[in-house]
CSV table of C-alpha atoms in Angstrom, one decimal:
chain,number,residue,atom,x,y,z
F,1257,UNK,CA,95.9,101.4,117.8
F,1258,UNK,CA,98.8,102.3,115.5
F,1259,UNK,CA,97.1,100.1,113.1
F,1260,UNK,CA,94.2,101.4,113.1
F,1261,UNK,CA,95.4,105.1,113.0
F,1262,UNK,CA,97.7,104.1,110.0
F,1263,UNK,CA,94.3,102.4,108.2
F,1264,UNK,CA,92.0,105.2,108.8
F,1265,UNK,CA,94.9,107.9,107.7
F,1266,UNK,CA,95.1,105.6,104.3
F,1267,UNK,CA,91.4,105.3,103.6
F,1268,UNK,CA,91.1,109.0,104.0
F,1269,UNK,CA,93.8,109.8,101.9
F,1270,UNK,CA,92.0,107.8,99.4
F,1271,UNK,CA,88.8,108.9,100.2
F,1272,UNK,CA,90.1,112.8,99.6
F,1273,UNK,CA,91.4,111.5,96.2
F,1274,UNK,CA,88.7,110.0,94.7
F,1275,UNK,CA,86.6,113.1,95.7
F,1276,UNK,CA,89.0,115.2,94.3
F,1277,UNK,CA,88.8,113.8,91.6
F,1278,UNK,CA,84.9,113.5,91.1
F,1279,UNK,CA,85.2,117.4,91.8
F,1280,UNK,CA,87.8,117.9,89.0
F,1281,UNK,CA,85.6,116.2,86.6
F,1282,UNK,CA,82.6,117.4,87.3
F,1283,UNK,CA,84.2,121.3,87.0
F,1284,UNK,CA,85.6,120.1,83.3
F,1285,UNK,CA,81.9,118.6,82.8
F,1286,UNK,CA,80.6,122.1,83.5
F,1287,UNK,CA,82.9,124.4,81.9
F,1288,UNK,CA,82.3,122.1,78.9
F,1289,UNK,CA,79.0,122.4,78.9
F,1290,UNK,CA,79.1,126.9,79.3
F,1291,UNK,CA,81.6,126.6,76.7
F,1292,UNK,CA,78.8,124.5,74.2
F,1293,UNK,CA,76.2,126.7,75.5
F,1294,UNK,CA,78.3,130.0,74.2
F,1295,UNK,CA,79.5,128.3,71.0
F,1296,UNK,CA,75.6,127.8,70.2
F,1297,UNK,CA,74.7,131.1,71.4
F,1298,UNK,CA,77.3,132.4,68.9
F,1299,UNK,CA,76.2,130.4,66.2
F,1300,UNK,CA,72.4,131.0,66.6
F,1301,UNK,CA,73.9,134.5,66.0
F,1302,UNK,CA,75.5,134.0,63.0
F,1303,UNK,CA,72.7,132.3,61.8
F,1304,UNK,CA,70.5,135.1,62.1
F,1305,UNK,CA,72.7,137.1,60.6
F,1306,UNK,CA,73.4,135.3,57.5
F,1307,UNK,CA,69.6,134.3,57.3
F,1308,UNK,CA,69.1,138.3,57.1
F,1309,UNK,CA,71.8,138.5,54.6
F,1310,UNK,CA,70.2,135.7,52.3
F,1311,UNK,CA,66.8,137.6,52.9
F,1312,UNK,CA,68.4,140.9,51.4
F,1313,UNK,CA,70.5,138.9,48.5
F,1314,UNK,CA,66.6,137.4,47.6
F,1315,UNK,CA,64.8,140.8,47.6
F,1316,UNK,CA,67.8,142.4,45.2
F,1317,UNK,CA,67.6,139.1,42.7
F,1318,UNK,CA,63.7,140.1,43.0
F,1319,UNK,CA,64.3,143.6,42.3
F,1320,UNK,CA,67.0,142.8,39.4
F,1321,UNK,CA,64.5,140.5,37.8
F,1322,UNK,CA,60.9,142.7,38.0
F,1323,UNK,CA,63.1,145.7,36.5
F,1324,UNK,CA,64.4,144.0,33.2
F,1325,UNK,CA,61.7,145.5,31.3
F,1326,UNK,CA,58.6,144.1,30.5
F,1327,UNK,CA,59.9,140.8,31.2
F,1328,UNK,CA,57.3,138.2,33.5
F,1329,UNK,CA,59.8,136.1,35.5
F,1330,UNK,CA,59.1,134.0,38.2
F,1331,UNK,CA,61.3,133.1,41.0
F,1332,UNK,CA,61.1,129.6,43.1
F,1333,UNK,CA,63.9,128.8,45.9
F,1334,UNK,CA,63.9,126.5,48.6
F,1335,UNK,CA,64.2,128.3,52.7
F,1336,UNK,CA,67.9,128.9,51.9
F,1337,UNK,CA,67.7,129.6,48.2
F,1338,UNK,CA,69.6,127.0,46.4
F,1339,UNK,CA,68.0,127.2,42.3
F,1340,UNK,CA,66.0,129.8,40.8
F,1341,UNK,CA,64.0,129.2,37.9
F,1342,UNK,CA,63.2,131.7,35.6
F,1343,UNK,CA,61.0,131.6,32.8
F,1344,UNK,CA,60.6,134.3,30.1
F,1345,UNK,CA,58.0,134.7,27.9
F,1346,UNK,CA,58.4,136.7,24.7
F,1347,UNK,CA,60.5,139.6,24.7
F,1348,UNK,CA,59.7,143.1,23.3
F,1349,UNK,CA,61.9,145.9,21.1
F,1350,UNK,CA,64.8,143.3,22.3
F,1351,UNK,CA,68.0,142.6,20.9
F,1352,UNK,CA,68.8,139.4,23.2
F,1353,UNK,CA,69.2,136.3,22.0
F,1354,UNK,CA,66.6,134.3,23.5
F,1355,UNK,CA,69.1,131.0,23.2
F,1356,UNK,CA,71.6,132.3,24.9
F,1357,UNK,CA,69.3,132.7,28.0
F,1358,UNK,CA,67.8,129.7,27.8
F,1359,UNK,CA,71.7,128.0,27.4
F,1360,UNK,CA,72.8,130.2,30.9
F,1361,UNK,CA,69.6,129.4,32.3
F,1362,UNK,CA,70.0,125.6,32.4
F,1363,UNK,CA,74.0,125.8,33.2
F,1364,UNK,CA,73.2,127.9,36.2
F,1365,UNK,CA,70.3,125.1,37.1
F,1366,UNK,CA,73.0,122.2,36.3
F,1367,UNK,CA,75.7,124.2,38.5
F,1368,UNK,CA,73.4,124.6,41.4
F,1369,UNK,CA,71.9,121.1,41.8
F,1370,UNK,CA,75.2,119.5,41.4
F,1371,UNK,CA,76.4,122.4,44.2
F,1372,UNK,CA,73.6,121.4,46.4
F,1373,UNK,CA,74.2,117.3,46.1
F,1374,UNK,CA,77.8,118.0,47.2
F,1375,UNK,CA,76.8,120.1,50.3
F,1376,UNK,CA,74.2,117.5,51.2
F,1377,UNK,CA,76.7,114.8,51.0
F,1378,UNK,CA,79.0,116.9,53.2
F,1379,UNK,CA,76.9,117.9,55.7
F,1380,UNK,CA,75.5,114.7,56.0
F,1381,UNK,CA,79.2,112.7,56.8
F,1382,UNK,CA,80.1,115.7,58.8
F,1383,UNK,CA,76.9,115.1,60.7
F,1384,UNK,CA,77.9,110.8,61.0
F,1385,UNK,CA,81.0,112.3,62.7
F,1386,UNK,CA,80.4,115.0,64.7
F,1387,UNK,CA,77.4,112.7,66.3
F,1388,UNK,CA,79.8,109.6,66.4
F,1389,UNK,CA,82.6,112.1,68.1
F,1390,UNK,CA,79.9,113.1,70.6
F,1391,UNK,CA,78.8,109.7,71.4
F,1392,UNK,CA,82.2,108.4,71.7
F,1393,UNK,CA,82.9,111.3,74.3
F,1394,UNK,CA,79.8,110.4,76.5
F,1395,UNK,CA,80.5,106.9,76.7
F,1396,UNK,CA,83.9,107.6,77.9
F,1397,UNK,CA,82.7,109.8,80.4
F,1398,UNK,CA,80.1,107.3,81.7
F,1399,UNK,CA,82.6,104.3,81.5
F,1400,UNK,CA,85.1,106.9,83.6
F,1401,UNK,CA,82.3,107.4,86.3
F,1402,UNK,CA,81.4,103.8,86.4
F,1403,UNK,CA,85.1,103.0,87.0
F,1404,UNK,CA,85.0,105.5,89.4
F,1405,UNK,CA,82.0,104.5,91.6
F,1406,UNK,CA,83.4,101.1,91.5
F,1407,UNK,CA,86.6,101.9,92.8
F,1408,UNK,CA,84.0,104.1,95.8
F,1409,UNK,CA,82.3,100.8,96.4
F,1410,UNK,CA,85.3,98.3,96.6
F,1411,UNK,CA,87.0,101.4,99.4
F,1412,UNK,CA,83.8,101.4,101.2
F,1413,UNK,CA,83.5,97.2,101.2
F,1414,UNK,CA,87.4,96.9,101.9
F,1415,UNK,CA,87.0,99.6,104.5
F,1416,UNK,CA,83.8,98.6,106.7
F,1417,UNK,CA,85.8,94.7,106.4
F,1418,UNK,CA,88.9,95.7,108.1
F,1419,UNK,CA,87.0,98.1,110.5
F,1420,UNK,CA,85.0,95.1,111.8
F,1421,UNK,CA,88.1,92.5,111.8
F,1422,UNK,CA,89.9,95.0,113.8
F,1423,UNK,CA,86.8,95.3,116.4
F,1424,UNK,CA,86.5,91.7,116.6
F,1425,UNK,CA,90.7,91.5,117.1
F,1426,UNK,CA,90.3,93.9,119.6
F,1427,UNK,CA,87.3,92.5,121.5
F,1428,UNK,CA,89.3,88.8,121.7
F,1429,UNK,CA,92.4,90.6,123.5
F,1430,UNK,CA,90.1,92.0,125.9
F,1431,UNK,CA,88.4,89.2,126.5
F,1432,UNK,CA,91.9,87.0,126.9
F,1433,UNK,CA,93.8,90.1,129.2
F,1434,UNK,CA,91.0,90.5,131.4
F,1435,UNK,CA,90.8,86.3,132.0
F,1436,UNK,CA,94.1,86.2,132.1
F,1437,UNK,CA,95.0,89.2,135.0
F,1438,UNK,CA,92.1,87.6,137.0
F,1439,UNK,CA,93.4,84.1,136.9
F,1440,UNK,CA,96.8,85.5,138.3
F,1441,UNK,CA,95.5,87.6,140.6
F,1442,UNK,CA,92.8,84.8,142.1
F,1443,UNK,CA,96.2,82.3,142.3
F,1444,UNK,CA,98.3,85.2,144.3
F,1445,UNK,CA,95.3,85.8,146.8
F,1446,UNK,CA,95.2,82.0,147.3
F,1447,UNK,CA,99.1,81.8,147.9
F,1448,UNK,CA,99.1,84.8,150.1
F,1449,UNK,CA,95.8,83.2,152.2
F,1450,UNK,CA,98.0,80.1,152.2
F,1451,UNK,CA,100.9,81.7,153.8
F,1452,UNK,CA,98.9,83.3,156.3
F,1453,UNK,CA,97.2,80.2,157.2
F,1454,UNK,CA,100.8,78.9,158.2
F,1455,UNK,CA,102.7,82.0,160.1
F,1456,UNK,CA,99.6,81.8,162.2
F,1457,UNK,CA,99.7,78.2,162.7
F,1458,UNK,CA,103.7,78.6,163.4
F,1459,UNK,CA,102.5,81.2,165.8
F,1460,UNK,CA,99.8,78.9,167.9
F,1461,UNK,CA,102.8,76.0,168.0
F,1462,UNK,CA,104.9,79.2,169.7
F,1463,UNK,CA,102.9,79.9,171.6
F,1464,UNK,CA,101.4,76.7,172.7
F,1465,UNK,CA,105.2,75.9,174.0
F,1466,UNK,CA,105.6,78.2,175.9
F,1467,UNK,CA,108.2,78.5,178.6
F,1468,UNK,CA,107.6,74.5,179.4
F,1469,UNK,CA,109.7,73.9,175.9
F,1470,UNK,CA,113.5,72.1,176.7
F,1471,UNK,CA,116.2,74.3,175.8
F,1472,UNK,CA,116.6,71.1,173.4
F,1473,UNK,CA,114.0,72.6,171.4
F,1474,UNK,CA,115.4,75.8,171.0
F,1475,UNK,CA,116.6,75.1,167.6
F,1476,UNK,CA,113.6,74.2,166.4
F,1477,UNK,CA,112.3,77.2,167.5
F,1478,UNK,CA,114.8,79.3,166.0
F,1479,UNK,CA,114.1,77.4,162.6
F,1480,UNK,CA,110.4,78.3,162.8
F,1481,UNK,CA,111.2,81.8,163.4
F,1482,UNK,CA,113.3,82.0,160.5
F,1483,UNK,CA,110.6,80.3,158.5
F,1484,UNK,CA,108.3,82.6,160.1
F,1485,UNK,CA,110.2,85.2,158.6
F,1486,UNK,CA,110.9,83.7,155.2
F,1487,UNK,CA,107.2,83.5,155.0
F,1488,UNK,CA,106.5,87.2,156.6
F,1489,UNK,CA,109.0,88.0,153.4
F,1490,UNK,CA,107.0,86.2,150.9
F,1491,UNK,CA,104.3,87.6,152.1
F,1492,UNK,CA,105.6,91.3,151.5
F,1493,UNK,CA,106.6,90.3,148.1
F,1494,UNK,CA,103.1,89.1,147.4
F,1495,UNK,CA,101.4,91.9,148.4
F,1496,UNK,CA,103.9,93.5,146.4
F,1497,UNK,CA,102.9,91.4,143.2
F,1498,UNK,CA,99.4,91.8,143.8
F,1499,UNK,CA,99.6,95.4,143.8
F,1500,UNK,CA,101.9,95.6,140.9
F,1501,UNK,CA,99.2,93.4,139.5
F,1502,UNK,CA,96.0,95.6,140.6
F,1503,UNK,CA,98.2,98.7,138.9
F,1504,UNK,CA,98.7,96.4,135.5
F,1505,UNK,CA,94.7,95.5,135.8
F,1506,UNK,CA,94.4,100.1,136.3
F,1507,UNK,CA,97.2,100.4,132.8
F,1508,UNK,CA,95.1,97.6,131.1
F,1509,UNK,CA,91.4,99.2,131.9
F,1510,UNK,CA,92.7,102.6,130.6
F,1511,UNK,CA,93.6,101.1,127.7
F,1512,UNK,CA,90.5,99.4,127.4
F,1513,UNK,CA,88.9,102.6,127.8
F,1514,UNK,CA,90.9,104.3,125.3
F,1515,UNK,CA,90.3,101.8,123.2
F,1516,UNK,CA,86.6,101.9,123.3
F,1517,UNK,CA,86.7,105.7,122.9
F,1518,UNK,CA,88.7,105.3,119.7
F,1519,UNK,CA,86.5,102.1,118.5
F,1520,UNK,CA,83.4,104.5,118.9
F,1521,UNK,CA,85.5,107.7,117.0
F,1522,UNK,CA,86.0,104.8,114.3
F,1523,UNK,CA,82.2,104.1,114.0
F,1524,UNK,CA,81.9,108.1,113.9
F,1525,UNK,CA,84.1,107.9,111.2
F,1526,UNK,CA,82.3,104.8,109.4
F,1527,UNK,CA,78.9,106.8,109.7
F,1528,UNK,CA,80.6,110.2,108.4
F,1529,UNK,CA,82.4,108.2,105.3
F,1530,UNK,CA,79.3,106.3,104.7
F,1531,UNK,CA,77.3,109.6,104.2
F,1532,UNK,CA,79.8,110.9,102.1
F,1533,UNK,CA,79.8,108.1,99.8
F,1534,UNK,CA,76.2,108.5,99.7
F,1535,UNK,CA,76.7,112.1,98.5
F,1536,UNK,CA,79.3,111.3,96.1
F,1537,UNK,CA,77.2,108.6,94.6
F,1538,UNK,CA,74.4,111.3,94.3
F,1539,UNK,CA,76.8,113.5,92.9
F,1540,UNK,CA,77.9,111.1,90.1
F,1541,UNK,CA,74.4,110.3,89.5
F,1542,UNK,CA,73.8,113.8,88.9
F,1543,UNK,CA,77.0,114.1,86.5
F,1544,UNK,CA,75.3,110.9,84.5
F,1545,UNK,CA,72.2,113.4,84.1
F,1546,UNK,CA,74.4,116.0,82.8
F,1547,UNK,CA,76.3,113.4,80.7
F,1548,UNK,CA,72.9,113.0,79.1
F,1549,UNK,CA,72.3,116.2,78.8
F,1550,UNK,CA,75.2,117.0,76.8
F,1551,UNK,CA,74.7,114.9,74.4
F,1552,UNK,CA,71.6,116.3,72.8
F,1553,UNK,CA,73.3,120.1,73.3
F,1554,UNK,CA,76.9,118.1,71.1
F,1555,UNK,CA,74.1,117.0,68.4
F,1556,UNK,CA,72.3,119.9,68.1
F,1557,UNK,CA,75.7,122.2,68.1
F,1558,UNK,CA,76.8,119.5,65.3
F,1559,UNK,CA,73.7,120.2,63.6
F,1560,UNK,CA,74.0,124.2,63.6
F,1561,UNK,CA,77.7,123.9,62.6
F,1562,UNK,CA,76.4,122.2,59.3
F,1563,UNK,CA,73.7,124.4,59.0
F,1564,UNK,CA,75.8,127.6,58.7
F,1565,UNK,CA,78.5,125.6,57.0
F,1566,UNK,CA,75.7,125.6,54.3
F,1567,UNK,CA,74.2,128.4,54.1
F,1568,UNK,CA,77.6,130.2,53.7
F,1569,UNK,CA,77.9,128.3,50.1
F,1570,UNK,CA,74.8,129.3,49.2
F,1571,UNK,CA,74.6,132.6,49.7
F,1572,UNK,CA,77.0,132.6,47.4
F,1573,UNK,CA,75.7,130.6,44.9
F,1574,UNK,CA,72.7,133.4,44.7
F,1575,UNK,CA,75.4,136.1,44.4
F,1576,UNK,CA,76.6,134.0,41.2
F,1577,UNK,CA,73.4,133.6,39.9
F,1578,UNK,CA,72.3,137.4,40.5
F,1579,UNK,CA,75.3,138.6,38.8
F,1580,UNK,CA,74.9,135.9,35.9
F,1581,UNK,CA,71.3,137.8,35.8
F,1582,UNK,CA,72.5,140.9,35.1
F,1583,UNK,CA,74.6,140.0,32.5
F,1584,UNK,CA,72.7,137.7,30.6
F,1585,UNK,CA,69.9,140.8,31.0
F,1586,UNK,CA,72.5,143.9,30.3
């Protein structure tokens, strides 16, 4: 019983431990995932804004361009702006030098396309690594779960194998107590039948003699009545046995009893882990759908990251190329 109370303390010790641990990861899973889901809020933010900003830093280049003069220019840019291309036709009552323009025209054209290459080639590793990043997080997640359902699976196995070996250990001992008390008491009741069989013989030969026995034969009757007595005495001690035996048979039965009562909390026990595990193997499954999950949420964030890395150089750029404008036009 000891044994068993030691095992089951152990397996629920590691039972609480592994769930603890489940629960620990799956709160870090979920504040991980409010904290990508505020980061992207944030950034879908900022990305309004500076999409409103670039909207406003288009309109003014606009502006600065139709109120030159009398000068047609047309304006082309991509859905973040990156190049404008002017072209000018003649100019009237003008001083400018029309190769000067033309000069500051293609530098600004040379300076953004080389601008742009470099951005794409950054965003694009940055993107390689932020998705590599992500996809190296998720697998270590799963290959922590997996590790961690194992470990469930081998408790449970090692667990139901030691519950039954101790049931079959226990059912053997019964079995071999039970034979053994009733083999001892089945000898004593023969023993004690025995002695009574020969007090009451002694007793007829007593009685048989009667007052016609010589006065010869009065030792022999004084032995018998001391074996009489010897065997009165055995008797008493047998009894005595027996009973000590029938209490031993009582102590044993209780224990059996007790023993059953604890062999059926034990199967209680089996049933209640067993449903547990089931939930905690539900509970993992679930944290492998929100593994999943994740990782679109990391690629996408990745993704947005780069985006507004961008667009910060080019609003820029059109700030250059607006104030370039106005001086090449001034």
């Amino acid at each position: 019983n000891e044994r068993l109370k030691k095992l089951c303390t152990d397996l629920e010790e590691k039972h609480e431990a592994s769930e603890l641990q489940i629960k620990q990861q799956s709160t870090s899973y979920r504040s991980q995932l409010q904290q990508k889901e505020v980061e992207i809020s944030h950034l879908k933010a900022r990305q309004i804004a500076l999409q409103d900003q670039l909207l406003k830093l288009q309109s003014a280049a606009q502006s600065v361009s139709s109120g030159a003069g009398s000068v047609p220019a047309t304006t082309a840019s991509s859905s973040f702006g990156y190049g404008v291309s002017h072209h000018a036709s003649a100019f009237h009552d003008d001083d400018m030098d029309f190769g000067d323009i033309i000069s500051s025209q293609q530098e600004i054209n040379r300076l953004s396309n080389e601008v742009s290459r470099l951005e794409s080639e950054v965003g694009h590793w940055r993107h390689i690594a932020q998705t590599s990043k992500a996809q190296g997080s998720n697998s270590s997640d799963q290959d922590e779960i997996c590790k961690l359902q194992n470990i469930i699976k081998e408790l449970k196995q090692n667990r139901s194998q030691e519950i039954d070996d101790h049931q079959h250990e226990m059912s053997v001992l019964q079995n071999a107590h039970q034979q053994k008390l009733t083999e001892i008491t089945r000898r004593h009741r023969e023993e004690l039948t025995d002695y009574e069989e020969r007090i009451e013989e002694l007793e007829n030969l007593l009685q048989q003699g009667g007052s016609g026995v010589a006065v010869t034969d009065h030792s022999k009757i004084h032995e018998m009545q001391k074996i009489i007595q010897v065997l009165q005495t055995e008797k008493v001690e047998s009894t005595k046995k027996i009973e000590e035996l029938e209490d031993k048979i009582e102590d044993i039965s209780k224990k059996l009893s007790s023993a059953e009562n604890d062999r059926d909390v034990l199967r209680k026990e089996k049933e209640r882990l067993s449903v547990e595990n089931r939930q905690m193997m539900e509970e993992c499954e679930s944290l492998k759908l929100e593994c999943s999950k994740l990782q679109p949420y990391a690629m996408k964030h990745g993704d947005t990251v780069t985006e507004e890395k961008t667009i910060l150089p080019q609003s820029t750029s059109v700030e250059e190329q607006v104030f370039r404008l106005q001086q090449a036009l001034s």
